[in-house]
Coordinates of C-alpha atoms in Angstrom, one line a residue:
M15 CA 90.3 -90.3 27.3
N16 CA 89.3 -88.7 24.3
D17 CA 87.5 -85.6 24.0
P18 CA 84.1 -87.4 22.8
G19 CA 84.0 -84.0 20.2
S20 CA 86.8 -84.1 18.6
T21 CA 88.1 -86.1 15.8
N22 CA 91.6 -86.0 17.1
P23 CA 92.6 -89.0 19.2
R24 CA 95.2 -87.3 21.7
D25 CA 96.7 -87.8 25.1
D26 CA 95.1 -86.6 28.8
D27 CA 98.4 -84.9 28.7
D28 CA 98.1 -82.8 25.0
P29 CA 95.6 -80.0 25.3
G30 CA 95.1 -80.9 21.4
L31 CA 93.6 -78.5 19.2
P32 CA 90.9 -76.1 18.8
P33 CA 87.6 -78.0 18.4
E34 CA 86.7 -75.3 15.6
I35 CA 90.4 -75.7 13.9
E36 CA 89.9 -79.8 14.4
R37 CA 86.3 -79.0 12.6
L38 CA 87.8 -76.7 9.9
L39 CA 90.9 -79.3 9.2
S40 CA 88.7 -81.9 9.1
S41 CA 86.1 -80.1 6.3
L42 CA 89.1 -79.9 4.5
T43 CA 90.0 -83.3 4.0
G44 CA 86.5 -85.0 3.7
G45 CA 85.2 -85.4 7.1
G46 CA 88.0 -87.8 8.2
P47 CA 90.3 -87.6 10.9
V48 CA 93.2 -84.9 11.4
D49 CA 96.6 -85.9 10.2
P50 CA 98.8 -86.1 14.0
Q51 CA 101.8 -84.4 11.6
V52 CA 99.3 -81.6 10.8
A53 CA 97.4 -81.5 14.6
S54 CA 101.3 -80.8 15.2
M55 CA 102.3 -78.4 12.9
M56 CA 99.2 -76.2 13.6
Q57 CA 100.3 -76.5 16.7
G58 CA 103.6 -75.1 16.0
M59 CA 102.6 -72.2 14.5
G60 CA 100.7 -71.3 17.6
L61 CA 96.7 -71.9 16.8
D62 CA 96.1 -73.8 19.7
K63 CA 97.1 -70.5 21.7
V64 CA 94.3 -68.3 20.1
D65 CA 92.4 -66.8 22.4
P66 CA 88.6 -68.9 21.7
Q67 CA 86.5 -65.4 21.4
M68 CA 88.6 -64.3 18.6
L69 CA 88.9 -67.5 17.2
A70 CA 85.1 -67.7 17.1
M71 CA 84.7 -64.3 15.5
V72 CA 87.3 -65.6 12.6
M73 CA 85.4 -68.8 12.3
Q74 CA 82.1 -67.0 12.1
Q75 CA 83.8 -64.6 9.3
V76 CA 84.9 -67.7 7.8
Q77 CA 81.8 -69.1 7.6
A78 CA 80.2 -65.7 6.7
M79 CA 83.0 -65.5 3.2
F80 CA 81.1 -69.7 2.5
A81 CA 77.6 -68.6 3.4
T82 CA 76.9 -66.4 0.4
P83 CA 76.8 -67.6 -3.3
D84 CA 79.6 -68.0 -4.9
T85 CA 79.4 -66.0 -7.9
G86 CA 82.7 -66.0 -9.7
E87 CA 84.2 -62.4 -9.3
A88 CA 86.8 -61.6 -7.8
V89 CA 84.6 -58.8 -5.7
N90 CA 81.5 -60.0 -3.8
T91 CA 78.9 -57.1 -4.0
T92 CA 76.6 -58.3 -1.2
L93 CA 78.9 -59.4 1.1
A94 CA 81.1 -55.7 0.7
T95 CA 77.5 -54.0 1.0
D96 CA 76.7 -56.2 4.2
I97 CA 80.2 -55.7 5.6
A98 CA 79.9 -51.8 5.0
R99 CA 76.2 -51.2 6.1
K100 CA 77.8 -53.0 9.4
T101 CA 80.5 -50.5 9.1
V102 CA 78.1 -47.6 9.3
A103 CA 75.5 -48.8 12.1
A104 CA 78.6 -49.6 14.6
E105 CA 79.9 -45.7 13.4
G106 CA 76.4 -44.5 13.9
D107 CA 74.2 -43.9 11.3
A108 CA 70.4 -42.0 11.4
L109 CA 68.0 -41.8 8.9
A110 CA 67.6 -38.3 7.4
T111 CA 63.8 -37.1 9.1
E112 CA 61.3 -35.2 7.1
A113 CA 63.1 -32.1 7.7
D114 CA 66.2 -33.1 6.5
R115 CA 64.6 -34.0 3.3
R116 CA 62.7 -30.8 3.1
G117 CA 65.8 -29.1 3.5
A118 CA 67.2 -31.0 0.9
A119 CA 65.1 -30.3 -1.6
E120 CA 64.8 -26.8 -0.9
A121 CA 68.1 -26.2 -0.8
V122 CA 69.5 -27.8 -4.3
Q123 CA 66.1 -25.8 -6.2
V124 CA 67.4 -22.4 -4.9
A125 CA 71.4 -24.0 -5.9
G126 CA 69.9 -24.7 -9.3
M127 CA 68.8 -20.7 -9.8
W128 CA 71.7 -19.2 -8.1
L129 CA 73.8 -21.9 -10.7
D130 CA 71.9 -20.4 -13.6
A131 CA 73.0 -16.9 -13.1
V132 CA 76.4 -17.8 -13.8
T133 CA 76.5 -21.1 -15.7
D134 CA 74.7 -22.4 -19.2
V135 CA 76.0 -26.1 -17.8
S136 CA 73.0 -27.6 -16.9
T137 CA 71.0 -31.2 -16.8
P138 CA 67.7 -30.8 -16.3
G139 CA 65.4 -32.5 -14.3
L140 CA 67.5 -32.6 -10.8
R141 CA 66.2 -33.2 -7.7
G142 CA 67.6 -32.8 -3.8
A143 CA 67.5 -36.2 -1.5
A144 CA 69.0 -36.1 2.0
W145 CA 70.5 -39.8 2.6
S146 CA 71.6 -41.8 5.2
R147 CA 74.9 -43.5 5.5
A148 CA 73.1 -46.6 4.7
E149 CA 71.8 -45.5 1.7
W150 CA 74.8 -43.6 0.2
V151 CA 76.7 -47.1 0.7
E152 CA 73.7 -49.3 -1.5
A153 CA 73.2 -46.9 -4.0
T154 CA 77.1 -46.7 -4.8
M155 CA 78.8 -50.1 -4.1
P156 CA 77.7 -51.3 -7.6
V157 CA 80.6 -48.2 -8.9
W158 CA 82.9 -49.2 -6.5
T159 CA 83.0 -52.7 -6.9
D160 CA 83.6 -52.4 -10.9
L161 CA 86.0 -49.7 -10.2
V162 CA 87.9 -51.8 -7.9
E163 CA 87.1 -55.4 -9.7
P164 CA 90.8 -54.9 -11.6
V165 CA 92.7 -54.8 -8.4
A166 CA 90.6 -58.0 -6.7
E167 CA 91.3 -60.2 -9.3
G168 CA 95.6 -59.3 -9.0
V169 CA 95.5 -59.9 -5.3
T170 CA 93.7 -63.2 -5.8
D171 CA 95.9 -63.7 -8.6
A172 CA 99.4 -62.8 -6.8
V173 CA 98.0 -64.6 -3.6
G174 CA 97.7 -68.0 -5.7
T175 CA 101.2 -67.4 -7.4
A176 CA 102.9 -66.6 -3.7
L177 CA 100.9 -69.4 -2.9
S178 CA 102.3 -72.1 -5.4
T179 CA 105.5 -70.7 -5.3
Q180 CA 106.3 -71.3 -1.5
L181 CA 104.3 -75.0 -2.1
G182 CA 106.9 -75.8 -5.0
Q183 CA 109.5 -74.8 -2.7
I184 CA 108.6 -77.5 -0.3
G185 CA 108.0 -80.0 -2.7
E186 CA 104.8 -82.7 -1.9
A187 CA 107.6 -85.3 -0.9
D188 CA 108.3 -82.7 2.4
L189 CA 104.8 -82.2 3.3
P190 CA 102.8 -84.3 5.6
E191 CA 100.3 -86.7 4.0
G192 CA 97.5 -85.1 5.7
V193 CA 98.1 -81.5 4.0
A194 CA 99.5 -83.1 0.8
G195 CA 95.5 -83.9 0.4
M196 CA 94.2 -80.9 2.0
L197 CA 96.1 -78.8 -0.8
D198 CA 94.8 -80.4 -3.6
Q199 CA 91.6 -79.1 -2.3
A200 CA 92.7 -75.7 -1.1
G201 CA 93.5 -73.8 -4.7
P202 CA 89.2 -73.1 -4.9
M203 CA 88.8 -71.8 -1.6
L204 CA 91.3 -69.9 -1.3
R205 CA 90.7 -67.7 -4.4
R206 CA 87.2 -67.6 -2.7
M207 CA 88.6 -66.4 0.5
H208 CA 90.9 -64.2 -1.1
G209 CA 88.2 -62.7 -3.4
S210 CA 86.0 -62.5 0.2
M211 CA 88.4 -61.4 2.4
F212 CA 89.0 -58.4 -0.5
S213 CA 85.1 -57.6 -0.3
M214 CA 85.5 -57.2 3.0
Q215 CA 87.9 -54.5 2.5
L216 CA 86.1 -52.7 0.2
G217 CA 82.6 -52.9 2.7
Q218 CA 85.1 -51.5 5.4
G219 CA 86.4 -48.6 3.2
S220 CA 83.3 -47.7 1.8
G221 CA 81.4 -48.0 5.1
T222 CA 83.9 -45.7 6.3
L223 CA 83.9 -43.1 3.7
A224 CA 79.9 -43.0 3.6
G225 CA 80.9 -41.8 6.9
E226 CA 83.0 -39.0 5.9
V227 CA 80.9 -37.8 2.7
L228 CA 79.2 -34.6 3.0
T229 CA 77.4 -34.6 -0.6
G230 CA 76.8 -37.9 -2.9
C231 CA 79.9 -37.2 -5.3
E232 CA 82.2 -35.8 -2.8
V233 CA 84.8 -37.7 -4.3
S234 CA 84.6 -36.4 -7.4
L235 CA 83.3 -39.5 -9.4
P236 CA 79.5 -40.0 -10.5
L237 CA 78.9 -42.5 -7.4
V238 CA 74.8 -41.3 -7.7
P239 CA 73.0 -41.6 -11.0
S240 CA 71.0 -38.1 -12.4
P241 CA 68.7 -37.3 -10.9
D242 CA 69.4 -37.3 -7.3
V243 CA 71.7 -34.3 -5.8
V244 CA 72.6 -35.9 -2.7
L245 CA 73.5 -34.3 0.9
M246 CA 74.1 -36.0 3.6
P247 CA 72.5 -34.2 6.7
Q248 CA 74.4 -36.0 10.0
S249 CA 77.8 -35.2 8.3
L250 CA 77.2 -31.9 7.1
R251 CA 75.8 -30.7 10.5
A252 CA 78.8 -32.1 12.2
F253 CA 80.9 -29.9 9.3
A254 CA 78.7 -27.3 10.1
E255 CA 79.3 -27.1 14.2
G256 CA 82.8 -27.5 13.6
L257 CA 83.2 -24.7 11.6
E258 CA 80.8 -22.9 13.6
V259 CA 78.8 -21.8 10.8
D260 CA 74.8 -22.0 10.5
E261 CA 73.8 -25.2 9.7
P262 CA 71.3 -24.1 6.3
Q263 CA 74.2 -22.0 5.0
A264 CA 76.6 -24.6 5.1
R265 CA 74.1 -26.8 3.4
L266 CA 72.9 -24.2 1.0
Y267 CA 77.2 -24.0 0.5
L268 CA 77.3 -27.7 -0.5
A269 CA 74.3 -28.1 -2.5
V270 CA 75.6 -25.4 -4.6
R271 CA 78.6 -27.7 -5.2
E272 CA 76.4 -30.3 -5.4
V273 CA 74.1 -29.4 -7.8
A274 CA 77.8 -28.0 -10.2
R275 CA 79.1 -31.2 -10.2
V276 CA 75.8 -33.5 -11.0
R277 CA 75.3 -30.5 -13.9
L278 CA 78.6 -31.0 -14.8
F279 CA 78.4 -35.2 -15.1
G280 CA 75.3 -35.1 -17.0
A281 CA 76.5 -32.2 -19.7
V282 CA 79.0 -33.1 -20.5
P283 CA 78.9 -36.9 -21.8
W284 CA 82.6 -37.8 -22.2
L285 CA 83.7 -37.0 -18.6
A286 CA 82.1 -39.8 -16.6
P287 CA 83.3 -42.2 -18.6
A288 CA 86.8 -41.1 -18.9
L289 CA 86.9 -40.5 -15.3
L290 CA 85.5 -44.2 -14.6
A291 CA 87.9 -45.7 -17.5
A292 CA 90.9 -43.7 -15.7
V293 CA 90.6 -45.2 -12.3
R294 CA 90.2 -48.6 -14.1
D295 CA 93.0 -48.5 -16.2
Y296 CA 95.5 -47.6 -12.9
A297 CA 93.6 -50.5 -11.1
S298 CA 94.5 -52.8 -14.2
D299 CA 97.8 -52.8 -14.0
I300 CA 98.5 -52.4 -10.6
S301 CA 101.5 -55.1 -9.7
I302 CA 101.0 -56.5 -5.7
D303 CA 104.4 -56.6 -3.8
T304 CA 104.5 -60.5 -2.7
E305 CA 107.7 -60.4 -1.4
A306 CA 106.8 -57.3 1.2
I307 CA 103.7 -59.2 2.1
D308 CA 105.5 -62.5 2.7
E309 CA 107.9 -60.7 5.0
A310 CA 104.8 -58.7 6.9
V311 CA 103.4 -62.5 7.4
R312 CA 107.0 -64.2 8.5
S313 CA 107.4 -61.1 10.8
I314 CA 104.1 -61.3 12.9
D315 CA 102.2 -63.2 15.8
P316 CA 99.3 -65.6 13.7
S317 CA 97.7 -65.5 17.2
D318 CA 97.0 -61.8 16.8
A319 CA 94.1 -60.3 14.7
E320 CA 95.0 -57.0 14.9
A321 CA 99.1 -57.1 14.4
V322 CA 98.4 -59.5 10.7
Q323 CA 95.9 -56.7 9.9
Q324 CA 98.5 -53.7 10.8
A325 CA 101.5 -55.7 9.0
L326 CA 99.7 -56.0 5.0
Q327 CA 98.4 -52.2 5.5
G328 CA 100.6 -50.1 2.8
R329 CA 102.3 -54.0 2.0
M330 CA 100.5 -54.9 -0.5
F331 CA 101.0 -52.9 -3.9
A332 CA 104.3 -52.7 -5.0
P333 CA 106.2 -49.8 -4.6
Q334 CA 107.2 -49.0 -8.9
Q335 CA 103.9 -47.6 -11.2
S336 CA 104.6 -49.1 -14.0
P337 CA 104.2 -46.7 -17.6
A338 CA 100.1 -47.6 -17.5
Q339 CA 100.0 -47.1 -14.6
Q340 CA 101.3 -43.7 -14.5
A341 CA 99.9 -42.0 -17.8
A342 CA 96.8 -43.3 -16.1
L343 CA 97.5 -41.5 -13.0
A344 CA 98.0 -38.2 -14.7
R345 CA 94.6 -38.5 -17.0
L346 CA 93.1 -39.4 -13.9
E347 CA 94.9 -35.7 -11.6
T348 CA 94.1 -34.0 -14.6
L349 CA 90.7 -34.5 -14.4
L350 CA 89.9 -34.7 -11.2
A351 CA 91.6 -31.3 -10.6
L352 CA 89.4 -30.4 -13.6
V353 CA 85.9 -30.9 -12.6
E354 CA 87.0 -29.4 -8.6
G355 CA 88.8 -26.7 -10.4
W356 CA 85.5 -25.5 -12.3
V357 CA 83.4 -26.2 -9.3
D358 CA 85.2 -24.2 -7.1
V359 CA 85.0 -21.0 -9.6
V360 CA 81.2 -21.8 -10.8
T361 CA 80.3 -22.3 -6.8
E362 CA 82.9 -18.7 -6.0
S363 CA 80.2 -17.3 -8.3
A364 CA 77.2 -18.7 -7.3
T365 CA 77.4 -18.3 -3.6
R366 CA 79.5 -14.7 -3.0
D367 CA 76.3 -12.5 -3.1
H368 CA 73.8 -14.8 -1.0
L369 CA 75.8 -16.5 1.5
P370 CA 78.2 -13.8 3.8
Q371 CA 80.3 -16.8 4.9
A372 CA 80.6 -18.5 1.2
A373 CA 84.5 -17.8 1.4
A374 CA 84.9 -19.6 5.1
L375 CA 82.9 -22.2 3.2
G376 CA 85.1 -22.9 0.5
E377 CA 88.6 -22.3 2.5
A378 CA 87.0 -25.1 4.8
V379 CA 86.5 -27.1 1.7
R380 CA 90.3 -26.4 0.3
R381 CA 91.7 -27.5 3.6
R382 CA 89.7 -30.7 4.2
R383 CA 91.1 -31.6 0.6
A384 CA 94.4 -30.6 1.1
T385 CA 94.8 -32.5 4.8
G386 CA 93.7 -35.7 2.5
G387 CA 89.8 -35.7 2.1
P388 CA 87.6 -38.7 1.1
A389 CA 88.5 -38.6 -2.1
E390 CA 92.3 -39.3 -1.5
K391 CA 91.3 -42.0 1.8
A392 CA 89.1 -43.8 -0.6
F393 CA 91.7 -44.2 -3.9
G394 CA 94.3 -45.0 -0.9
S395 CA 92.9 -47.3 0.6
L396 CA 90.8 -49.8 -2.1
V397 CA 93.2 -48.6 -5.5
G398 CA 96.8 -48.1 -4.1
L399 CA 96.1 -44.4 -5.2
E400 CA 97.7 -41.3 -3.9
L401 CA 96.5 -38.0 -5.9
R402 CA 97.8 -34.4 -5.5
P403 CA 95.7 -31.4 -4.8
R404 CA 98.3 -29.3 -6.4
R405 CA 96.4 -29.3 -9.7
L406 CA 93.0 -28.4 -8.1
R407 CA 94.5 -25.1 -7.7
D408 CA 96.0 -24.8 -10.6
A409 CA 92.8 -26.1 -12.7
A410 CA 90.5 -23.2 -10.8
N411 CA 93.7 -21.1 -11.8
L412 CA 92.9 -21.7 -14.8
F413 CA 89.4 -21.5 -15.1
R414 CA 89.1 -18.2 -14.0
A415 CA 91.4 -16.8 -16.2
L416 CA 89.6 -18.4 -18.9
E417 CA 85.6 -16.3 -17.8
D418 CA 88.0 -13.4 -17.0
R419 CA 89.1 -13.4 -20.9
G420 CA 86.1 -14.1 -22.3
G421 CA 83.1 -14.5 -19.7
T422 CA 81.4 -17.6 -18.4
A423 CA 80.7 -18.5 -22.7
L424 CA 85.1 -19.6 -22.4
R425 CA 85.1 -20.8 -19.4
D426 CA 82.2 -23.3 -20.1
G427 CA 83.5 -24.1 -23.8
A428 CA 86.7 -26.2 -22.3
W429 CA 84.4 -29.3 -21.9
R430 CA 82.6 -29.2 -25.1
H431 CA 84.5 -31.8 -26.8
P432 CA 87.4 -34.0 -25.2
D433 CA 90.1 -33.1 -27.2
L434 CA 89.9 -29.7 -27.0
A435 CA 90.0 -30.2 -22.8
P436 CA 93.0 -29.0 -20.9
G437 CA 95.3 -30.9 -20.4
A438 CA 98.0 -32.1 -18.2
T439 CA 100.1 -29.3 -20.1
D440 CA 97.6 -26.7 -20.2
L441 CA 97.3 -27.2 -16.1
D442 CA 101.3 -25.9 -16.0
D443 CA 101.0 -23.1 -18.8
P444 CA 97.2 -21.9 -18.2
L445 CA 97.5 -18.7 -20.2
G446 CA 98.5 -19.9 -22.9
Y447 CA 95.4 -22.6 -23.2
V448 CA 93.5 -19.1 -22.7
E449 CA 95.2 -17.3 -25.5
R450 CA 94.1 -20.2 -28.1
S451 CA 90.9 -20.8 -26.6
A452 CA 89.9 -17.1 -27.5
A453 CA 91.6 -17.1 -30.6
P454 CA 89.3 -17.5 -33.6
E455 CA 87.6 -20.7 -33.9
G456 CA 90.1 -21.6 -37.0
D457 CA 92.9 -20.3 -35.6
A458 CA 92.4 -22.6 -32.2
M459 CA 91.4 -25.8 -34.4
D460 CA 94.9 -25.2 -36.0
A461 CA 96.2 -24.9 -32.7
E462 CA 95.1 -27.7 -31.5
L463 CA 95.8 -29.6 -34.5
D464 CA 99.4 -28.7 -34.3
R465 CA 100.0 -29.9 -31.0
L466 CA 98.4 -33.2 -31.6
L467 CA 100.3 -33.7 -34.4
S468 CA 103.1 -32.6 -32.4
G469 CA 102.4 -35.4 -29.9
E470 CA 101.9 -33.7 -27.3
D471 CA 99.3 -35.7 -24.9
P472 CA 96.5 -33.4 -24.0
A473 CA 95.8 -35.3 -20.9

């Protein structure tokens, strides 16, 4: 006797496919009955043995993908934001209290006064803010979307190419009739599905990151637009407790770091665009390792969703970087090192006479970076990019050498023009850069001109 809720007739001894799978296959073939050969093929893949609860969850996710409007973009920002908000909610999130907001505003004001005494780099009108993790997600998602769009496009195109290649090897004549008709409609659907899957990955990654960052721009990118200087009170409290440092000192120290960062982005007009361009340039030339993905998929049980995710992690990006990627990576590493190196130096100068535990807090930040801080995790999971913390120490040493030679004016003057800013070779030879920078203006310009004419890459 046939199941009245099924679209596929079957014998009493044949349990057939789960109703959810049958409805999905039926929708792909225009609402008609599922071809028996297609049903048999799906059973051979083990889809008739999938746990009903897991299958229902997967079907809900698929329905969510297609319920969101198709924007035509590789990344669905609405879907990514929704997943990110659910991620932070699952990990635990809390709205900032009035005391948190007042504490952030006061800390940023004090940090500004301390920095005024040690640097002329300034951006007027900055204001302190305390955000929940969900608020950070909402504010930063547009920037993340812009950065990972090239990766999403590459993944979607690569999967489409791999599918076309596999189908070409099979040949339409070898496919069951129902499958051949279904594949005619599958291209646009799969493109949208893969875009949605990448958007869900972006949402999960940024949501996880929201639970780790201590300040708005801790990853050294201009994620939060001026004039907001953002502290994350929930993570800040956990950071202070872990170090056994009192919370007000930790708040002030992190406020100084974040104010310095935001001031730098605001006062150096070429810096933020150069950072974002380097990330996009790296991402736009990413190659997708379709062979590794294919190998991973063949080796796993399709009914085990967790095994599928684990098998694909780390296999998506091709192992070899292109020359264009290597150049973009060098620029990005250098710029990130310069930002954080400068922030390290001015923060040390601004806090050492005011905070008894400044040295311990500075060491904790350095350990946090060296063991894979939020920036490394963000770039690694979203654009397959690994950053080396060694360059940060080199940059800090360079800025200290500039300050020792010519004071804060020489140190901060390194930012006055992108062509005169330190490059990768300068991080290898900081004293040489200091000598050129400390030379009379005409001699310094001549030295820079000679370097450019010799073909030496400043980045």
